[in-house]
Amino acid sequence: MQKSWCVAKPSSDQATLSANINFACSKVDCRVMQKGCPCFSPDNLMSHASIAMNLYYQAKGRNQWNCDFRGSALVSKPWRNVCHCSLSSSLFNLITFNFIL
């Protein structure tokens, strides 16, 4: 199965992104986004929302319906690695990336 990633739509507003972070991080471990951790940078809402949403999407089995977030997310295929984030649980690795919309 080819890897796919859940990322925030660039048109998403700040309230939606914050709500997505809160929801995803209430269901999965988002510690990789804390200051000093591998996925803290870049420190902006869009990046952190995409990481949290992707953590949730990956943990739930990469089903299309796990990357909806009320229409504020999209599934993408990675084409270039930018940051490699590992979870201590070793269940999976998260790679944040530049993606093609």
PDB file of N, CA and C in Angstrom, residues 17-83:
ATOM      1  N   LEU A  17      -8.482  24.952  12.295  1.00  0.00           N
ATOM      2  CA  LEU A  17      -7.200  24.282  12.523  1.00  0.00           C
ATOM      3  C   LEU A  17      -6.995  23.976  13.999  1.00  0.00           C
ATOM      4  N   SER A  18      -7.321  24.935  14.863  1.00  0.00           N
ATOM      5  CA  SER A  18      -7.192  24.716  16.310  1.00  0.00           C
ATOM      6  C   SER A  18      -8.117  23.603  16.785  1.00  0.00           C
ATOM      7  N   ALA A  19      -9.342  23.589  16.280  1.00  0.00           N
ATOM      8  CA  ALA A  19     -10.286  22.532  16.649  1.00  0.00           C
ATOM      9  C   ALA A  19      -9.789  21.174  16.183  1.00  0.00           C
ATOM     10  N   ASN A  20      -9.180  21.119  14.998  1.00  0.00           N
ATOM     11  CA  ASN A  20      -8.643  19.862  14.479  1.00  0.00           C
ATOM     12  C   ASN A  20      -7.491  19.353  15.339  1.00  0.00           C
ATOM     13  N   ILE A  21      -6.625  20.252  15.775  1.00  0.00           N
ATOM     14  CA  ILE A  21      -5.528  19.868  16.666  1.00  0.00           C
ATOM     15  C   ILE A  21      -6.099  19.307  17.969  1.00  0.00           C
ATOM     16  N   ASN A  22      -7.055  20.016  18.540  1.00  0.00           N
ATOM     17  CA  ASN A  22      -7.649  19.568  19.809  1.00  0.00           C
ATOM     18  C   ASN A  22      -8.305  18.200  19.663  1.00  0.00           C
ATOM     19  N   PHE A  23      -9.053  17.999  18.593  1.00  0.00           N
ATOM     20  CA  PHE A  23      -9.708  16.713  18.384  1.00  0.00           C
ATOM     21  C   PHE A  23      -8.679  15.601  18.184  1.00  0.00           C
ATOM     22  N   ALA A  24      -7.773  15.792  17.228  1.00  0.00           N
ATOM     23  CA  ALA A  24      -6.798  14.739  16.909  1.00  0.00           C
ATOM     24  C   ALA A  24      -5.936  14.400  18.127  1.00  0.00           C
ATOM     25  N   CYS A  25      -5.485  15.408  18.832  1.00  0.00           N
ATOM     26  CA  CYS A  25      -4.593  15.167  19.970  1.00  0.00           C
ATOM     27  C   CYS A  25      -5.323  14.619  21.191  1.00  0.00           C
ATOM     28  N   SER A  26      -6.650  14.659  21.177  1.00  0.00           N
ATOM     29  CA  SER A  26      -7.410  14.008  22.246  1.00  0.00           C
ATOM     30  C   SER A  26      -7.542  12.508  21.971  1.00  0.00           C
ATOM     31  N   LYS A  27      -7.214  12.101  20.744  1.00  0.00           N
ATOM     32  CA  LYS A  27      -7.348  10.696  20.337  1.00  0.00           C
ATOM     33  C   LYS A  27      -6.006   9.990  20.136  1.00  0.00           C
ATOM     34  N   VAL A  28      -4.955  10.750  19.816  1.00  0.00           N
ATOM     35  CA  VAL A  28      -3.633  10.173  19.556  1.00  0.00           C
ATOM     36  C   VAL A  28      -2.564  10.983  20.291  1.00  0.00           C
ATOM     37  N   ASP A  29      -1.393  10.409  20.405  1.00  0.00           N
ATOM     38  CA  ASP A  29      -0.264  11.043  21.087  1.00  0.00           C
ATOM     39  C   ASP A  29       0.377  12.083  20.167  1.00  0.00           C
ATOM     40  N   CYS A  30       0.294  13.330  20.544  1.00  0.00           N
ATOM     41  CA  CYS A  30       0.844  14.430  19.736  1.00  0.00           C
ATOM     42  C   CYS A  30       2.117  15.029  20.335  1.00  0.00           C
ATOM     43  N   ARG A  31       2.774  14.299  21.195  1.00  0.00           N
ATOM     44  CA  ARG A  31       3.971  14.849  21.850  1.00  0.00           C
ATOM     45  C   ARG A  31       5.070  15.254  20.878  1.00  0.00           C
ATOM     46  N   VAL A  32       5.099  14.689  19.669  1.00  0.00           N
ATOM     47  CA  VAL A  32       6.151  15.044  18.707  1.00  0.00           C
ATOM     48  C   VAL A  32       6.056  16.503  18.270  1.00  0.00           C
ATOM     49  N   MET A  33       4.939  17.164  18.606  1.00  0.00           N
ATOM     50  CA  MET A  33       4.756  18.567  18.233  1.00  0.00           C
ATOM     51  C   MET A  33       5.141  19.537  19.350  1.00  0.00           C
ATOM     52  N   GLN A  34       5.517  19.034  20.515  1.00  0.00           N
ATOM     53  CA  GLN A  34       5.869  19.901  21.625  1.00  0.00           C
ATOM     54  C   GLN A  34       7.205  20.592  21.363  1.00  0.00           C
ATOM     55  N   LYS A  35       7.383  21.756  21.957  1.00  0.00           N
ATOM     56  CA  LYS A  35       8.632  22.502  21.807  1.00  0.00           C
ATOM     57  C   LYS A  35       9.809  21.615  22.191  1.00  0.00           C
ATOM     58  N   GLY A  36      10.825  21.588  21.325  1.00  0.00           N
ATOM     59  CA  GLY A  36      12.007  20.775  21.561  1.00  0.00           C
ATOM     60  C   GLY A  36      11.920  19.387  20.926  1.00  0.00           C
ATOM     61  N   CYS A  37      10.764  19.038  20.399  1.00  0.00           N
ATOM     62  CA  CYS A  37      10.577  17.727  19.765  1.00  0.00           C
ATOM     63  C   CYS A  37      10.720  17.846  18.252  1.00  0.00           C
ATOM     64  N   PRO A  38      10.871  16.701  17.564  1.00  0.00           N
ATOM     65  CA  PRO A  38      11.181  16.704  16.133  1.00  0.00           C
ATOM     66  C   PRO A  38      10.203  17.461  15.239  1.00  0.00           C
ATOM     67  N   CYS A  39       8.936  17.536  15.600  1.00  0.00           N
ATOM     68  CA  CYS A  39       7.948  18.148  14.706  1.00  0.00           C
ATOM     69  C   CYS A  39       7.416  19.483  15.208  1.00  0.00           C
ATOM     70  N   PHE A  40       8.135  20.117  16.103  1.00  0.00           N
ATOM     71  CA  PHE A  40       7.717  21.437  16.578  1.00  0.00           C
ATOM     72  C   PHE A  40       7.896  22.491  15.487  1.00  0.00           C
ATOM     73  N   SER A  41       8.958  22.376  14.726  1.00  0.00           N
ATOM     74  CA  SER A  41       9.246  23.344  13.659  1.00  0.00           C
ATOM     75  C   SER A  41       8.784  22.791  12.318  1.00  0.00           C
ATOM     76  N   PRO A  42       8.207  23.627  11.504  1.00  0.00           N
ATOM     77  CA  PRO A  42       7.953  25.049  11.727  1.00  0.00           C
ATOM     78  C   PRO A  42       6.824  25.252  12.729  1.00  0.00           C
ATOM     79  N   ASP A  43       6.997  26.250  13.564  1.00  0.00           N
ATOM     80  CA  ASP A  43       6.046  26.532  14.635  1.00  0.00           C
ATOM     81  C   ASP A  43       4.935  27.438  14.108  1.00  0.00           C
ATOM     82  N   ASN A  44       3.994  26.827  13.392  1.00  0.00           N
ATOM     83  CA  ASN A  44       2.834  27.575  12.929  1.00  0.00           C
ATOM     84  C   ASN A  44       1.607  26.674  12.950  1.00  0.00           C
ATOM     85  N   LEU A  45       0.459  27.280  12.958  1.00  0.00           N
ATOM     86  CA  LEU A  45      -0.799  26.564  13.125  1.00  0.00           C
ATOM     87  C   LEU A  45      -1.057  25.576  11.985  1.00  0.00           C
ATOM     88  N   MET A  46      -0.794  25.953  10.758  1.00  0.00           N
ATOM     89  CA  MET A  46      -1.024  25.071   9.610  1.00  0.00           C
ATOM     90  C   MET A  46      -0.169  23.812   9.710  1.00  0.00           C
ATOM     91  N   SER A  47       1.091  23.973  10.044  1.00  0.00           N
ATOM     92  CA  SER A  47       1.995  22.828  10.175  1.00  0.00           C
ATOM     93  C   SER A  47       1.566  21.918  11.318  1.00  0.00           C
ATOM     94  N   HIS A  48       1.290  22.503  12.472  1.00  0.00           N
ATOM     95  CA  HIS A  48       0.900  21.695  13.627  1.00  0.00           C
ATOM     96  C   HIS A  48      -0.433  20.988  13.386  1.00  0.00           C
ATOM     97  N   ALA A  49      -1.369  21.659  12.729  1.00  0.00           N
ATOM     98  CA  ALA A  49      -2.650  21.013  12.421  1.00  0.00           C
ATOM     99  C   ALA A  49      -2.431  19.838  11.474  1.00  0.00           C
ATOM    100  N   SER A  50      -1.622  20.024  10.455  1.00  0.00           N
ATOM    101  CA  SER A  50      -1.362  18.939   9.506  1.00  0.00           C
ATOM    102  C   SER A  50      -0.700  17.750  10.190  1.00  0.00           C
ATOM    103  N   ILE A  51       0.223  18.011  11.083  1.00  0.00           N
ATOM    104  CA  ILE A  51       0.889  16.917  11.808  1.00  0.00           C
ATOM    105  C   ILE A  51      -0.123  16.179  12.684  1.00  0.00           C
ATOM    106  N   ALA A  52      -0.915  16.921  13.454  1.00  0.00           N
ATOM    107  CA  ALA A  52      -1.905  16.288  14.325  1.00  0.00           C
ATOM    108  C   ALA A  52      -2.935  15.494  13.520  1.00  0.00           C
ATOM    109  N   MET A  53      -3.416  16.066  12.434  1.00  0.00           N
ATOM    110  CA  MET A  53      -4.406  15.404  11.597  1.00  0.00           C
ATOM    111  C   MET A  53      -3.822  14.144  10.965  1.00  0.00           C
ATOM    112  N   ASN A  54      -2.574  14.222  10.555  1.00  0.00           N
ATOM    113  CA  ASN A  54      -1.935  13.053   9.951  1.00  0.00           C
ATOM    114  C   ASN A  54      -1.666  11.966  10.991  1.00  0.00           C
ATOM    115  N   LEU A  55      -1.295  12.346  12.192  1.00  0.00           N
ATOM    116  CA  LEU A  55      -1.114  11.356  13.252  1.00  0.00           C
ATOM    117  C   LEU A  55      -2.409  10.568  13.462  1.00  0.00           C
ATOM    118  N   TYR A  56      -3.518  11.295  13.512  1.00  0.00           N
ATOM    119  CA  TYR A  56      -4.826  10.661  13.680  1.00  0.00           C
ATOM    120  C   TYR A  56      -5.138   9.750  12.489  1.00  0.00           C
ATOM    121  N   TYR A  57      -4.970  10.264  11.297  1.00  0.00           N
ATOM    122  CA  TYR A  57      -5.231   9.514  10.057  1.00  0.00           C
ATOM    123  C   TYR A  57      -4.408   8.228   9.995  1.00  0.00           C
ATOM    124  N   GLN A  58      -3.126   8.323  10.301  1.00  0.00           N
ATOM    125  CA  GLN A  58      -2.253   7.144  10.265  1.00  0.00           C
ATOM    126  C   GLN A  58      -2.672   6.127  11.330  1.00  0.00           C
ATOM    127  N   ALA A  59      -2.968   6.617  12.540  1.00  0.00           N
ATOM    128  CA  ALA A  59      -3.326   5.719  13.644  1.00  0.00           C
ATOM    129  C   ALA A  59      -4.641   4.988  13.391  1.00  0.00           C
ATOM    130  N   LYS A  60      -5.540   5.622  12.662  1.00  0.00           N
ATOM    131  CA  LYS A  60      -6.855   5.035  12.404  1.00  0.00           C
ATOM    132  C   LYS A  60      -6.896   4.185  11.141  1.00  0.00           C
ATOM    133  N   GLY A  61      -5.750   3.999  10.481  1.00  0.00           N
ATOM    134  CA  GLY A  61      -5.687   3.071   9.351  1.00  0.00           C
ATOM    135  C   GLY A  61      -5.697   3.693   7.969  1.00  0.00           C
ATOM    136  N   ARG A  62      -5.491   4.992   7.880  1.00  0.00           N
ATOM    137  CA  ARG A  62      -5.442   5.684   6.587  1.00  0.00           C
ATOM    138  C   ARG A  62      -6.713   5.508   5.751  1.00  0.00           C
ATOM    139  N   ASN A  63      -7.839   5.583   6.394  1.00  0.00           N
ATOM    140  CA  ASN A  63      -9.113   5.546   5.679  1.00  0.00           C
ATOM    141  C   ASN A  63      -9.492   6.966   5.279  1.00  0.00           C
ATOM    142  N   GLN A  64     -10.076   7.113   4.106  1.00  0.00           N
ATOM    143  CA  GLN A  64     -10.465   8.434   3.604  1.00  0.00           C
ATOM    144  C   GLN A  64     -11.302   9.198   4.637  1.00  0.00           C
ATOM    145  N   TRP A  65     -12.214   8.494   5.301  1.00  0.00           N
ATOM    146  CA  TRP A  65     -13.102   9.155   6.266  1.00  0.00           C
ATOM    147  C   TRP A  65     -12.370   9.623   7.516  1.00  0.00           C
ATOM    148  N   ASN A  66     -11.150   9.147   7.739  1.00  0.00           N
ATOM    149  CA  ASN A  66     -10.356   9.615   8.873  1.00  0.00           C
ATOM    150  C   ASN A  66      -9.558  10.866   8.535  1.00  0.00           C
ATOM    151  N   CYS A  67      -9.737  11.352   7.313  1.00  0.00           N
ATOM    152  CA  CYS A  67      -9.071  12.585   6.882  1.00  0.00           C
ATOM    153  C   CYS A  67     -10.103  13.536   6.285  1.00  0.00           C
ATOM    154  N   ASP A  68     -11.167  13.754   7.010  1.00  0.00           N
ATOM    155  CA  ASP A  68     -12.174  14.696   6.540  1.00  0.00           C
ATOM    156  C   ASP A  68     -12.118  15.979   7.357  1.00  0.00           C
ATOM    157  N   PHE A  69     -12.174  15.827   8.661  1.00  0.00           N
ATOM    158  CA  PHE A  69     -12.112  16.969   9.572  1.00  0.00           C
ATOM    159  C   PHE A  69     -13.052  18.086   9.109  1.00  0.00           C
ATOM    160  N   ARG A  70     -14.302  17.666   8.862  1.00  0.00           N
ATOM    161  CA  ARG A  70     -15.365  18.587   8.418  1.00  0.00           C
ATOM    162  C   ARG A  70     -14.969  19.355   7.161  1.00  0.00           C
ATOM    163  N   GLY A  71     -14.328  18.665   6.252  1.00  0.00           N
ATOM    164  CA  GLY A  71     -13.980  19.254   4.964  1.00  0.00           C
ATOM    165  C   GLY A  71     -12.734  20.119   4.969  1.00  0.00           C
ATOM    166  N   SER A  72     -11.985  20.115   6.057  1.00  0.00           N
ATOM    167  CA  SER A  72     -10.814  21.000   6.152  1.00  0.00           C
ATOM    168  C   SER A  72      -9.488  20.275   5.907  1.00  0.00           C
ATOM    169  N   ALA A  73      -9.560  19.036   5.407  1.00  0.00           N
ATOM    170  CA  ALA A  73      -8.340  18.253   5.185  1.00  0.00           C
ATOM    171  C   ALA A  73      -8.390  17.593   3.817  1.00  0.00           C
ATOM    172  N   LEU A  74      -7.237  17.146   3.381  1.00  0.00           N
ATOM    173  CA  LEU A  74      -7.158  16.386   2.141  1.00  0.00           C
ATOM    174  C   LEU A  74      -6.095  15.318   2.262  1.00  0.00           C
ATOM    175  N   VAL A  75      -6.262  14.256   1.487  1.00  0.00           N
ATOM    176  CA  VAL A  75      -5.281  13.175   1.450  1.00  0.00           C
ATOM    177  C   VAL A  75      -4.325  13.474   0.316  1.00  0.00           C
ATOM    178  N   SER A  76      -3.052  13.329   0.598  1.00  0.00           N
ATOM    179  CA  SER A  76      -2.028  13.612  -0.393  1.00  0.00           C
ATOM    180  C   SER A  76      -0.977  12.520  -0.386  1.00  0.00           C
ATOM    181  N   LYS A  77      -0.258  12.413  -1.473  1.00  0.00           N
ATOM    182  CA  LYS A  77       0.888  11.512  -1.587  1.00  0.00           C
ATOM    183  C   LYS A  77       2.147  12.363  -1.441  1.00  0.00           C
ATOM    184  N   PRO A  78       3.075  11.967  -0.588  1.00  0.00           N
ATOM    185  CA  PRO A  78       4.296  12.761  -0.400  1.00  0.00           C
ATOM    186  C   PRO A  78       5.202  12.685  -1.622  1.00  0.00           C
ATOM    187  N   TRP A  79       5.940  13.741  -1.866  1.00  0.00           N
ATOM    188  CA  TRP A  79       6.926  13.706  -2.952  1.00  0.00           C
ATOM    189  C   TRP A  79       8.302  14.137  -2.511  1.00  0.00           C
ATOM    190  N   ARG A  80       8.427  14.772  -1.364  1.00  0.00           N
ATOM    191  CA  ARG A  80       9.753  15.139  -0.862  1.00  0.00           C
ATOM    192  C   ARG A  80       9.710  15.270   0.646  1.00  0.00           C
ATOM    193  N   ASN A  81      10.622  14.621   1.331  1.00  0.00           N
ATOM    194  CA  ASN A  81      10.684  14.703   2.792  1.00  0.00           C
ATOM    195  C   ASN A  81      11.269  16.039   3.222  1.00  0.00           C
ATOM    196  N   VAL A  82      10.696  16.595   4.262  1.00  0.00           N
ATOM    197  CA  VAL A  82      11.227  17.815   4.837  1.00  0.00           C
ATOM    198  C   VAL A  82      11.639  17.580   6.282  1.00  0.00           C
ATOM    199  N   CYS A  83      10.842  16.845   7.007  1.00  0.00           N
ATOM    200  CA  CYS A  83      11.092  16.596   8.422  1.00  0.00           C
ATOM    201  C   CYS A  83      10.676  15.170   8.722  1.00  0.00           C
TER     202      CYS A  83
END
